[in-house]
Each structure stands twice: as C-alpha cells, then as structure tokens.
Coordinates of C-alpha atoms in Angstrom, one line a residue:
M1 CA 256.4 -42.2 28.8
N2 CA 253.4 -40.0 27.8
S3 CA 251.8 -40.6 31.2
I4 CA 255.1 -39.3 32.9
L5 CA 255.1 -36.2 30.7
L6 CA 251.5 -35.5 31.4
L7 CA 252.1 -36.0 35.2
S8 CA 255.0 -33.5 35.0
A9 CA 252.8 -31.0 33.2
V10 CA 250.1 -31.3 35.8
V11 CA 252.6 -31.0 38.7
L12 CA 254.2 -27.9 37.2
I13 CA 250.9 -26.2 36.5
A14 CA 249.7 -27.0 40.1
C15 CA 253.0 -25.5 41.4
V16 CA 252.5 -22.3 39.5
I17 CA 249.0 -21.9 40.7
G18 CA 250.0 -22.9 44.2
S19 CA 252.7 -20.3 44.3
K20 CA 250.1 -17.6 43.6
I21 CA 247.8 -18.9 46.4
S22 CA 250.7 -19.2 48.9
S23 CA 252.0 -15.6 48.2
R24 CA 248.4 -14.3 48.8
L25 CA 248.4 -16.1 52.1
G26 CA 251.8 -14.8 53.0
L27 CA 253.4 -18.3 53.2
P28 CA 256.6 -19.5 51.5
T29 CA 255.6 -21.0 48.1
L30 CA 258.0 -23.9 48.8
L31 CA 255.6 -25.1 51.5
F32 CA 253.0 -25.8 48.8
F33 CA 255.5 -27.6 46.6
I34 CA 256.3 -30.0 49.5
G35 CA 252.7 -30.6 50.2
L36 CA 252.0 -31.4 46.6
G37 CA 254.9 -33.9 46.6
M38 CA 253.5 -35.6 49.7
L39 CA 250.1 -35.7 48.0
F40 CA 251.6 -37.6 45.1
G41 CA 253.8 -39.8 47.4
S42 CA 253.5 -43.4 48.5
E43 CA 251.3 -42.4 51.4
G44 CA 249.4 -39.7 49.6
I45 CA 246.4 -39.9 47.3
F46 CA 248.2 -40.9 44.1
K47 CA 250.5 -43.5 45.7
I48 CA 253.7 -43.0 43.7
D49 CA 256.2 -45.3 45.3
F50 CA 259.6 -43.5 45.5
E51 CA 262.3 -44.3 48.1
N52 CA 265.5 -43.8 46.1
Y53 CA 267.6 -41.5 48.2
S54 CA 270.6 -41.8 45.9
F55 CA 268.6 -40.6 42.8
A56 CA 267.0 -37.8 44.9
E57 CA 270.4 -36.7 46.1
K58 CA 271.8 -36.4 42.5
I59 CA 268.7 -34.5 41.2
C60 CA 268.4 -32.2 44.2
S61 CA 272.2 -31.4 44.4
S62 CA 272.2 -30.5 40.7
A63 CA 269.2 -28.3 41.1
L64 CA 270.8 -26.6 44.2
I65 CA 273.7 -25.6 41.9
F66 CA 271.4 -23.2 40.0
I67 CA 269.6 -22.0 43.1
M68 CA 273.0 -21.1 44.6
F69 CA 274.1 -19.4 41.3
Y70 CA 271.0 -17.3 41.1
G71 CA 271.3 -16.5 44.8
G72 CA 274.4 -14.6 43.8
F73 CA 273.4 -13.5 40.3
G74 CA 270.2 -11.8 41.6
T75 CA 271.9 -9.9 44.4
K76 CA 272.5 -6.2 43.7
W77 CA 275.9 -5.5 45.2
S78 CA 275.5 -1.8 45.3
T79 CA 272.7 -2.2 47.8
A80 CA 274.3 -5.1 49.7
R81 CA 277.8 -3.6 50.1
P82 CA 277.1 -1.5 53.2
V83 CA 276.0 -4.6 55.1
A84 CA 278.3 -7.1 53.5
V85 CA 280.6 -7.5 56.5
K86 CA 277.8 -8.2 58.9
A87 CA 276.1 -10.6 56.5
T88 CA 279.4 -12.5 55.8
L89 CA 279.9 -12.9 59.6
L90 CA 276.4 -14.3 59.9
S91 CA 276.9 -16.7 57.0
T92 CA 280.2 -18.1 58.3
L93 CA 280.7 -17.7 62.1
G94 CA 276.9 -17.4 62.6
T95 CA 276.4 -20.7 60.8
L96 CA 279.1 -22.4 62.8
I97 CA 277.7 -21.1 66.1
T98 CA 274.2 -22.3 65.2
A99 CA 275.5 -25.7 64.2
V100 CA 277.6 -26.2 67.4
L101 CA 274.8 -25.1 69.7
T102 CA 272.2 -27.2 68.0
G103 CA 274.5 -30.2 67.8
L104 CA 275.3 -29.9 71.6
F105 CA 271.5 -29.7 72.3
C106 CA 270.9 -32.9 70.3
H107 CA 273.8 -34.7 72.0
L108 CA 272.7 -33.7 75.6
V109 CA 268.9 -33.8 75.3
F110 CA 268.5 -36.8 73.0
N111 CA 271.6 -38.7 74.1
L112 CA 272.9 -38.9 70.5
P113 CA 276.6 -39.5 69.9
L114 CA 278.4 -36.2 69.7
L115 CA 279.3 -36.4 66.0
E116 CA 275.7 -37.4 65.1
G117 CA 274.3 -34.5 67.1
M118 CA 276.8 -32.1 65.4
L119 CA 275.8 -33.5 62.0
I120 CA 272.2 -32.6 62.6
G121 CA 273.3 -29.2 63.7
A122 CA 275.4 -28.7 60.6
V123 CA 272.7 -29.8 58.2
L124 CA 270.2 -27.4 59.9
S125 CA 272.7 -24.5 60.3
S126 CA 272.0 -22.7 57.0
T127 CA 269.0 -20.5 56.2
D128 CA 266.9 -20.5 53.0
A129 CA 267.0 -17.4 50.7
A130 CA 264.1 -18.5 48.6
S131 CA 261.8 -19.0 51.6
V132 CA 262.7 -15.7 53.1
F133 CA 262.4 -13.6 50.0
S134 CA 259.3 -15.2 48.7
I135 CA 257.7 -13.6 51.8
L136 CA 259.5 -10.3 51.7
R137 CA 258.7 -9.8 48.1
S138 CA 255.1 -11.0 48.1
Q139 CA 254.3 -9.0 51.3
R140 CA 256.4 -6.0 50.3
L141 CA 258.2 -6.1 53.7
N142 CA 260.5 -3.1 53.4
L143 CA 262.7 -3.6 56.4
K144 CA 264.8 -0.9 58.2
Y145 CA 268.6 -0.7 58.6
G146 CA 269.5 -2.5 55.4
T147 CA 268.1 -5.8 56.9
A148 CA 266.8 -7.2 53.6
P149 CA 270.2 -7.2 51.7
M150 CA 271.8 -8.5 54.9
L151 CA 269.4 -11.4 54.9
E152 CA 269.9 -12.0 51.2
I153 CA 273.7 -12.2 51.4
E154 CA 273.6 -14.3 54.5
S155 CA 271.0 -16.8 53.3
G156 CA 272.6 -16.9 49.8
S157 CA 276.1 -17.6 51.1
N158 CA 275.7 -19.8 54.2
D159 CA 274.8 -23.0 52.3
P160 CA 278.5 -23.6 51.4
C161 CA 279.5 -23.3 55.0
A162 CA 276.9 -25.8 56.1
Y163 CA 277.9 -28.1 53.3
M164 CA 281.5 -27.9 54.3
M165 CA 280.7 -28.8 57.9
T166 CA 278.5 -31.7 56.8
I167 CA 281.2 -33.2 54.6
I168 CA 283.9 -32.9 57.3
L169 CA 281.6 -34.5 60.0
L170 CA 280.7 -37.4 57.7
S171 CA 284.4 -37.9 57.0
A172 CA 285.1 -37.8 60.8
M173 CA 282.3 -40.4 61.4
G174 CA 284.2 -42.7 59.1
G175 CA 287.2 -42.5 61.5
D176 CA 289.7 -41.7 58.7
I177 CA 290.3 -38.0 59.3
S178 CA 292.9 -36.1 61.4
F179 CA 293.2 -32.5 62.5
S180 CA 295.6 -31.8 59.6
D181 CA 293.1 -33.4 57.2
I182 CA 290.3 -31.1 58.6
S183 CA 292.6 -28.0 58.3
Y184 CA 293.5 -28.8 54.7
S185 CA 289.9 -29.6 53.8
V186 CA 288.7 -26.2 55.1
F187 CA 291.6 -24.5 53.3
A188 CA 290.9 -26.3 50.0
Q189 CA 287.2 -25.8 50.1
L190 CA 287.5 -22.1 50.7
T191 CA 290.5 -21.3 48.6
Y192 CA 289.7 -23.3 45.5
G193 CA 286.0 -22.4 45.7
L194 CA 286.8 -18.7 45.8
L195 CA 289.6 -18.7 43.2
I196 CA 287.8 -20.8 40.6
G197 CA 284.5 -19.1 41.1
T198 CA 286.1 -15.7 40.7
A199 CA 288.1 -16.7 37.6
L200 CA 285.2 -18.3 35.8
A201 CA 283.0 -15.2 36.5
Y202 CA 285.5 -12.8 34.9
I203 CA 286.2 -15.1 32.0
G204 CA 282.4 -15.5 31.5
S205 CA 281.9 -11.7 31.8
W206 CA 284.6 -11.1 29.1
I207 CA 283.1 -13.6 26.7
L208 CA 279.6 -12.1 27.2
R209 CA 280.9 -8.6 26.4
H210 CA 283.1 -9.4 23.4
V211 CA 281.5 -12.4 21.7
R212 CA 278.3 -12.0 19.7
F213 CA 276.1 -15.1 20.1
G214 CA 274.3 -16.2 17.0
E215 CA 270.9 -16.7 18.4
D216 CA 268.8 -15.1 21.2
G217 CA 269.0 -17.2 24.3
F218 CA 272.5 -18.6 23.7
D219 CA 273.9 -16.2 26.3
S220 CA 271.6 -17.8 28.9
I221 CA 272.8 -21.3 27.9
F222 CA 276.3 -20.1 28.2
L223 CA 275.7 -18.9 31.8
V224 CA 274.1 -22.3 32.6
A225 CA 277.4 -23.9 31.5
I226 CA 279.4 -21.4 33.7
A227 CA 277.3 -22.3 36.7
L228 CA 277.9 -26.1 36.1
A229 CA 281.6 -25.5 35.6
A230 CA 281.8 -23.4 38.7
Y231 CA 280.5 -26.3 40.7
T232 CA 282.3 -29.2 39.1
L233 CA 285.9 -27.8 38.6
P234 CA 286.6 -27.0 42.3
S235 CA 284.9 -30.3 43.3
F236 CA 287.6 -32.2 41.4
I237 CA 290.4 -30.8 43.6
G238 CA 288.6 -30.7 47.0
G239 CA 287.1 -27.2 46.6
N240 CA 283.6 -26.1 47.6
G241 CA 281.5 -26.2 44.5
Y242 CA 278.6 -24.4 46.1
L243 CA 280.8 -21.6 47.2
S244 CA 282.4 -21.3 43.8
T245 CA 278.9 -21.2 42.2
Y246 CA 277.7 -18.5 44.5
I247 CA 280.8 -16.4 44.0
A248 CA 280.6 -16.8 40.2
G249 CA 276.9 -15.7 40.3
I250 CA 277.4 -12.6 42.4
I251 CA 280.3 -11.4 40.3
L252 CA 278.6 -12.0 37.0
G253 CA 275.3 -10.6 38.2
N254 CA 277.0 -7.3 39.0
Q255 CA 279.0 -6.9 35.8
R256 CA 278.0 -4.7 32.9
I257 CA 277.1 -7.4 30.4
P258 CA 274.7 -7.3 27.4
K259 CA 271.1 -8.2 27.8
K260 CA 271.6 -8.5 31.6
K261 CA 268.0 -7.9 32.4
N262 CA 266.9 -10.8 30.1
L263 CA 269.5 -13.0 31.8
V264 CA 268.1 -12.1 35.3
N265 CA 264.6 -12.9 34.1
F266 CA 265.7 -16.2 32.6
F267 CA 267.4 -17.3 35.8
D268 CA 264.5 -16.1 37.9
A269 CA 262.2 -18.5 36.1
F270 CA 264.8 -21.2 35.9
N271 CA 265.5 -20.9 39.6
G272 CA 261.7 -21.1 40.3
M273 CA 261.5 -24.4 38.4
M274 CA 264.5 -25.8 40.2
Q275 CA 262.8 -25.0 43.5
M276 CA 259.6 -26.8 42.3
V277 CA 261.7 -29.8 41.3
I278 CA 263.6 -30.0 44.6
F279 CA 260.6 -29.6 47.0
F280 CA 258.2 -31.7 45.0
L281 CA 260.8 -34.5 44.9
L282 CA 261.5 -34.2 48.6
G283 CA 257.8 -34.3 49.3
L284 CA 257.5 -37.4 47.1
L285 CA 260.4 -39.0 49.1
V286 CA 259.1 -38.5 52.6
F287 CA 256.7 -40.8 54.4
P288 CA 254.3 -38.8 56.6
S289 CA 254.0 -41.7 59.0
N290 CA 257.8 -41.3 59.7
L291 CA 257.2 -37.6 60.4
V292 CA 254.7 -38.5 63.1
L293 CA 257.3 -40.7 64.7
Y294 CA 260.0 -38.0 64.8
F295 CA 257.7 -35.0 65.3
V296 CA 258.4 -34.5 69.0
P297 CA 262.2 -34.4 68.8
A298 CA 261.9 -32.3 65.6
L299 CA 259.7 -29.9 67.4
F300 CA 262.1 -29.5 70.3
I301 CA 265.0 -29.0 67.9
A302 CA 263.0 -26.4 65.9
L303 CA 262.2 -24.5 69.1
F304 CA 265.8 -24.5 70.3
L305 CA 267.1 -23.6 66.8
T306 CA 264.6 -20.7 66.5
L307 CA 264.5 -19.4 70.0
V308 CA 268.0 -20.1 71.3
A309 CA 270.7 -21.1 68.8
R310 CA 269.9 -18.6 66.0
P311 CA 269.3 -15.6 68.4
V312 CA 272.5 -16.3 70.3
A313 CA 274.5 -16.4 67.0
V314 CA 272.9 -13.2 65.8
A315 CA 273.4 -11.4 69.1
V316 CA 277.1 -12.4 69.5
L317 CA 277.9 -11.2 66.0
L318 CA 275.7 -8.1 65.6
T319 CA 275.9 -6.6 69.1
P320 CA 279.5 -5.3 68.6
F321 CA 278.1 -3.4 65.5
K322 CA 275.5 -1.8 67.8
A323 CA 272.7 -3.3 65.8
P324 CA 269.3 -2.4 67.3
A325 CA 267.5 -5.1 69.3
N326 CA 264.5 -5.1 67.0
Q327 CA 266.7 -5.7 64.0
Q328 CA 268.5 -8.6 65.8
L329 CA 265.1 -10.1 66.7
I330 CA 263.7 -10.0 63.1
I331 CA 267.0 -11.4 61.7
S332 CA 266.7 -14.2 64.2
W333 CA 263.1 -14.9 63.3
A334 CA 263.8 -14.7 59.5
G335 CA 266.3 -17.6 59.7
L336 CA 264.0 -20.0 57.9
R337 CA 265.3 -23.5 57.0
G338 CA 264.7 -24.8 53.5
A339 CA 265.9 -26.9 50.5
A340 CA 269.6 -27.0 51.3
S341 CA 269.0 -28.5 54.8
I342 CA 267.0 -31.3 53.4
V343 CA 269.4 -31.9 50.5
F344 CA 272.3 -32.1 52.9
A345 CA 270.3 -34.5 55.1
I346 CA 270.0 -36.8 52.0
V347 CA 273.8 -36.4 51.4
A348 CA 274.2 -37.8 54.9
V349 CA 271.8 -40.7 54.3
V350 CA 273.6 -41.8 51.1
S351 CA 277.1 -41.4 52.7
P352 CA 278.9 -44.7 53.4
N353 CA 279.8 -43.4 56.8
Y354 CA 276.2 -42.8 58.0
H355 CA 273.4 -45.4 57.5
D356 CA 270.5 -43.9 59.5
D357 CA 267.8 -42.3 57.4
S358 CA 266.1 -40.9 60.5
I359 CA 268.0 -37.7 60.0
F360 CA 266.0 -37.1 56.8
S361 CA 262.7 -37.3 58.6
I362 CA 263.9 -35.1 61.5
V363 CA 265.3 -32.4 59.3
F364 CA 262.3 -32.5 56.9
C365 CA 260.0 -32.0 59.9
V366 CA 262.1 -29.1 61.3
V367 CA 262.0 -27.4 57.8
L368 CA 258.2 -27.8 57.6
L369 CA 257.8 -26.3 61.1
S370 CA 260.1 -23.4 60.2
L371 CA 258.4 -22.6 56.9
L372 CA 254.9 -22.9 58.4
F373 CA 255.4 -20.9 61.7
Q374 CA 258.3 -18.6 61.1
G375 CA 257.2 -17.9 57.6
A376 CA 253.6 -17.3 58.5
F377 CA 254.4 -14.9 61.3
L378 CA 257.3 -13.0 59.7
P379 CA 255.1 -10.2 58.3
M380 CA 253.4 -9.8 61.7
A381 CA 256.7 -9.9 63.6
S382 CA 258.2 -7.2 61.3
K383 CA 255.3 -4.9 62.1
K384 CA 255.2 -5.6 65.8
L385 CA 258.9 -5.0 66.1
N386 CA 258.6 -1.7 64.2
M387 CA 260.9 -2.9 61.4
I388 CA 258.9 -1.6 58.5
D389 CA 260.3 1.4 56.7
D390 CA 257.9 3.0 54.1
N391 CA 260.9 4.8 52.5
E392 CA 262.7 1.6 51.7
N393 CA 261.9 -0.8 48.8
V394 CA 262.7 -4.4 49.2
L395 CA 262.7 -5.0 45.5
K396 CA 265.8 -2.7 45.1
T397 CA 267.7 -5.5 46.7
F398 CA 267.5 -7.6 43.5
N399 CA 269.1 -7.3 40.1
D400 CA 265.7 -7.7 38.4
Y401 CA 264.4 -4.5 39.9
S402 CA 263.9 -1.7 37.3
D403 CA 264.1 1.7 38.8
E404 CA 263.3 5.1 37.5
N405 CA 266.3 5.4 35.2
D406 CA 265.3 2.4 33.0
I407 CA 264.9 4.0 29.6
K408 CA 264.4 2.9 26.1
F409 CA 265.4 4.4 22.7
I410 CA 263.3 4.7 19.6
R411 CA 264.3 5.8 16.1
L412 CA 262.3 8.3 14.1
E413 CA 263.0 8.9 10.4
L414 CA 262.5 12.4 9.0
K415 CA 261.4 12.0 5.4
N416 CA 260.4 14.6 2.7
N417 CA 257.1 15.9 4.1
H418 CA 257.8 15.4 7.8
P419 CA 256.6 18.6 9.6
W420 CA 259.9 18.8 11.7
V421 CA 262.2 19.1 8.6
G422 CA 263.8 22.6 8.4
R423 CA 262.9 23.5 12.0
Q424 CA 265.2 24.0 15.0
I425 CA 264.8 21.6 17.9
H426 CA 263.6 24.3 20.4
E427 CA 260.7 25.1 17.9
I428 CA 259.3 21.5 18.2
G429 CA 256.6 21.0 20.7
S430 CA 258.1 17.9 22.4
I431 CA 256.3 15.4 24.5
P432 CA 257.1 15.9 28.3
G433 CA 259.3 12.9 29.5
A434 CA 260.8 12.3 26.0
L435 CA 264.1 13.7 24.7
I436 CA 266.0 13.7 21.4
A437 CA 269.2 12.1 22.4
A438 CA 271.1 12.0 19.1
I439 CA 270.7 12.8 15.4
L440 CA 272.1 10.4 12.8
R441 CA 272.9 12.3 9.6
Q442 CA 274.8 10.9 6.6
G443 CA 276.8 8.4 8.7
A444 CA 277.6 10.9 11.4
T445 CA 276.2 11.2 14.9
I446 CA 275.3 14.8 16.0
T447 CA 274.7 15.8 19.6
P448 CA 271.5 17.8 19.4
K449 CA 271.3 21.4 20.7
G450 CA 268.3 23.8 20.9
N451 CA 269.4 25.6 17.7
T452 CA 270.2 22.4 15.7
V453 CA 268.2 22.5 12.4
L454 CA 266.6 19.2 11.5
K455 CA 267.1 18.1 7.9
N456 CA 265.5 15.7 5.4
D457 CA 266.6 12.0 5.9
D458 CA 267.8 12.7 9.5
S459 CA 267.2 9.8 12.0
L460 CA 266.3 11.0 15.5
I461 CA 267.1 8.8 18.5
I462 CA 264.5 9.6 21.1
C463 CA 264.7 8.3 24.6
A464 CA 262.0 7.9 27.2
K465 CA 261.2 5.8 30.3
S466 CA 260.6 2.2 29.3
Y467 CA 257.2 0.7 29.8
Q468 CA 256.9 -2.4 31.9
D469 CA 253.8 -4.4 31.0
K470 CA 251.9 -4.6 34.2
D471 CA 248.7 -2.8 33.2
G472 CA 247.2 -5.3 30.8
I473 CA 248.4 -3.7 27.5
E474 CA 249.4 -5.8 24.5
L475 CA 250.0 -5.5 20.7
N476 CA 248.2 -7.6 18.2
E477 CA 248.5 -7.9 14.5
I478 CA 245.6 -7.8 11.9
T479 CA 246.5 -9.1 8.5
I480 CA 244.4 -7.5 5.7
N481 CA 243.8 -10.1 3.1
K482 CA 242.4 -9.4 -0.4
D483 CA 238.7 -9.6 0.6
H484 CA 239.0 -7.9 4.0
A485 CA 236.2 -5.4 4.8
L486 CA 238.7 -2.7 5.8
I487 CA 240.3 -2.3 2.4
G488 CA 240.1 1.2 1.1
K489 CA 238.9 2.7 4.3
K490 CA 240.8 5.4 6.2
L491 CA 241.8 4.6 9.8
R492 CA 239.4 7.1 11.3
E493 CA 236.6 5.3 9.5
A494 CA 237.7 1.8 10.5
D495 CA 236.1 -0.1 13.4
I496 CA 239.1 -1.7 15.0
G497 CA 237.5 -2.2 18.3
K498 CA 236.9 -0.4 21.6
D499 CA 240.0 0.8 23.4
S500 CA 242.2 -0.1 20.4
L501 CA 244.5 1.9 18.3
V502 CA 246.5 1.1 15.1
V503 CA 250.1 2.2 16.0
L504 CA 251.9 0.8 13.0
I505 CA 251.2 -0.4 9.4
Q506 CA 253.6 -2.9 7.8
R507 CA 253.4 -2.5 4.1
D508 CA 255.8 -4.0 1.4
G509 CA 258.6 -4.4 4.0
Q510 CA 258.2 -0.9 5.3
D511 CA 256.9 0.3 8.7
I512 CA 254.5 3.3 8.4
I513 CA 253.5 5.4 11.4
P514 CA 249.8 6.0 10.6
D515 CA 247.4 8.9 11.2
G516 CA 243.6 9.2 10.8
N517 CA 244.0 9.7 7.0
S518 CA 246.1 6.6 6.4
E519 CA 244.3 4.3 4.0
I520 CA 244.2 0.6 4.5
N521 CA 245.5 -1.5 1.6
A522 CA 245.3 -5.2 0.8
G523 CA 248.4 -7.0 2.2
D524 CA 248.8 -4.5 5.0
V525 CA 249.6 -5.8 8.5
L526 CA 248.0 -3.5 11.2
V527 CA 249.8 -3.5 14.5
V528 CA 247.0 -2.7 17.1
Y529 CA 247.5 -1.5 20.7
S530 CA 244.7 -2.8 22.9
Q531 CA 243.7 -3.5 26.5
K532 CA 243.7 -7.1 27.7
N533 CA 241.9 -8.6 30.7
L534 CA 243.8 -11.5 32.2
F535 CA 243.9 -13.3 35.5
H536 CA 247.3 -12.1 36.8
L537 CA 249.6 -14.8 38.1
A538 CA 252.5 -12.5 38.8

C-alpha cells in the first residue's frame, strides 16, 4: 500500500513539473502525461503490467465528468455569447460532419465495415478543450474575431455529441436498434440532458446563495456532488450525462454565487488533476508496440481528419456567417483531439457489441499525432495567418480571469487619538487609488460625502484594487517569546530583515497597526511583509 502511495506522489510531482516544461515548449501538457504513463507501462522502464480496459473506462469516464463540468464552469458567458451560435453549430453539426466524413474515409480506404468506420469517425469527432487552451493560455495567443471563446464553447460542448454518436453506433452494431429507437435515443439524450442539467444548476445556485456552509471548502464539495448528480440522473432515463454536466457547469459558472473565484480556482486545480489521472492511466494502458503496428493507418486518418474533414466542416458552417478565411483555417488547425476520444474508444472496446481493441491503439495514435503536430505548430500558424490581436486578451475568456474592477475592502477603526477624528473627508490626504466607500457609525451605515465629519469610534470601509500575489510577496509571523532580543525595542530600532516591514502587531487579542514608535512587548506576534524568491511553477 505504501509503495502505491509513494508511486502516486512521484507521478503527480512529475506531472506538475512536466506541465511547466511543456508550457515553456508550447506543447499541450497532456502530451507529457501520456508519455509518463507509457514510461511506467508494461513496455516502459518501470514495467507496470496494466491491461484492464474495464477498470480504465470506469476511472476515465468518472474523471471526464469533472473535466466536462469545468469546461462549462470556467467559461465566461458574457465573452462567449457573441459567438455562441457559431460555436454551437460547430459542436453539433460540425461534429456530425467530421464523424461522417472520417467514417466514410475509413470505410473506403481501409475496407472496414461501414458501421466500424463510422464508429472510428464518431470517437474522433470531438476536439479537446484542455489541449487547445493549455497552448492558448501558456503562449498568450490572443486571437482575432472572438475565435478563442468560439473554440472554448465548441471544444467544451462537442464531447456529448461524439458520445451520443458512439453509443448509437455501438447499439446499431448489436443489431437491436431501429430508426425509431435512434430517434428516441437522440431525443432522450438531448432533452433529458438539457432539462436535468439546467434544473440542477439553478437548484445548486439557489442553495449556494441562501445556505451558509459551516466550514470553508464545503461549497466546493457541494459542487462536486452537483456535477456527479448532473451526470448520473439523466443517465438513469436515457439522457446524456455529459451534456447535462456541461450545461450545469456553464450555468453555475455564470451565476452570482458567493466565493465564486475560490470555486473556480478549486475546480481549475481539480480539473488539472483529473487530466493527469486520465492521460497517465491511458499511457499506462497502451502498448507502444501496438502503436507501431497501427501507425500507418492512424497517420492517414490523422491527415484526413486535420486537412480534409475538419476544414470541410468548418467551411460549410462558418462561410454563411462570412467568417474570414484565416479564421476558418486557424479553427480547423486548432481542432486537437484529446482525452474524450481515447475514453470513448475504451467505451467501444468494453462494449459487448464490439470486441476489437485495435480501435484503442488507432485512436491513441491519432491523438498523439494531433497533440504533437497540431499543438506544436498552433502558435506559428496563428502568427502566419495574421490571427494575433494585441488588443485582445485570451485570459478574459475564462471565469478565473481577474480584470481591473477586482477590488477588496478593508476596515479602519478611528479611535481616540486618531488624526482623522474631527476632520471632514475632503481634508484628508487620501492615497490615490483608494476610496472611503462607507462609514459604520453606532450601528448605522453612512454614505460618505466630502463634507462628512469623521467621529470617534467610526469604522471606515476603504476599497482599493485587490492584490494578486504574482510578484513574490508574502506575510510571515514572528512570535515574541519572553526572552526574545526585540523586547522593549521600538520598531524603527528593530532589525527585522532587509526588504521587510512589520504591518501588524497582534497583542492580547487585538490587532494594532504599528508605526516607527511602536514598542515590541513579550507575547506580541509581528506580522511581517517580505519578499520571497521562489522557482515559479505557475
């Protein structure tokens, strides 16, 4: 047991470090996770024997729930709304066109049965949001014409469509499905998925706004439960769980809910870990020797998918909107394949109606080629096609982006000898960029005016732009015990350290804002601002 836990720790640390290296090289970080899994696999250096497709399907499908949920939760709808129609067409009809063209190619070129060819097309028809945006974010590719949000909605929402086609084709391969069955399956998956996902999102939003959770972090646990329920409930009645999960995520992510930024940050990290789990497990499952056997057909499928099927689908759907040619080309090139395609391939392998595991090796190889070549050349293609807009910011596409109106409030108490007591607000030499937003006086809230006189025991609520810790600044505590060398000294006499400043003294349960004449007493806790020098992983 201990050895398994140690191995897990080593793998996670390697994945974190590898993600940093991959982003520096401009490659999708998921490529590193796959490589690490192959390194640990049965034909790698560490020889871990793992061939359990059924176990891998359960773990990866579960992890995909949270990836789908965060795909919606992290989408900023105000940015995405102008391109939502085009993105939705790409994620539905575009996915269908890509699947059909790729399926016909496999049928005609490799002489596969039509349904089997279509199955390969369906599995490969969706694009991978994590792969695309790991490159756009790390390389700061600010694309023109609202292309980034279009790609985000498309890649976040086309997995349910690909999954639906995969399930229908697997049922058809069992010979027990009619046209009416297919029609009802499409209706049920879309309708139940949309309705249940929407209902759970609004129920969850109401609870988050009106119920006070007892402990920090319980709201995050609650959202994990919502994501699980959004997947499982429609699945019981034939609905599309992935669609429901995505819809729940995008509605919740764009509601006004408490501590929303903390929730986004939690799911950002949680989503990253789910991606590590999926791609490491898939790398562990694959046999490199099988990839060699299927490399040639996979290469031809990847070329057709990238150079024919995807561009045709994009052109058919975006040309009526008069989308510029360079935008169509970059959207075509940015259609990277990823986790969902491989997971759906495993779903096919474990299906009782399909017993050929070659689809896993073929799809795995196509995904590798897509991540390696499309991913590596996406920044170059964006520049060559003149798609970079210096006035755009790709980070604004996400809900974890903090723009210029992100402010914080602090409370300042005016006690007996405070220099502001008895003065009007306009007489105070305020700090530029800070504003007195409210005055709390004897249980009442007063809106401050220039001629408002400040009184003893007033509490001032001051607002200013919040600080995001990206510059190596931290707060440390120094506890002054009874024999500490600083006892009795004034702060201006104390040697706290270079580039350090005492910003708060905690004494007998009270917080004291110090100045140079403040004397240090035994039992004090000094809160010290200082610079830190770290190796930045972010």
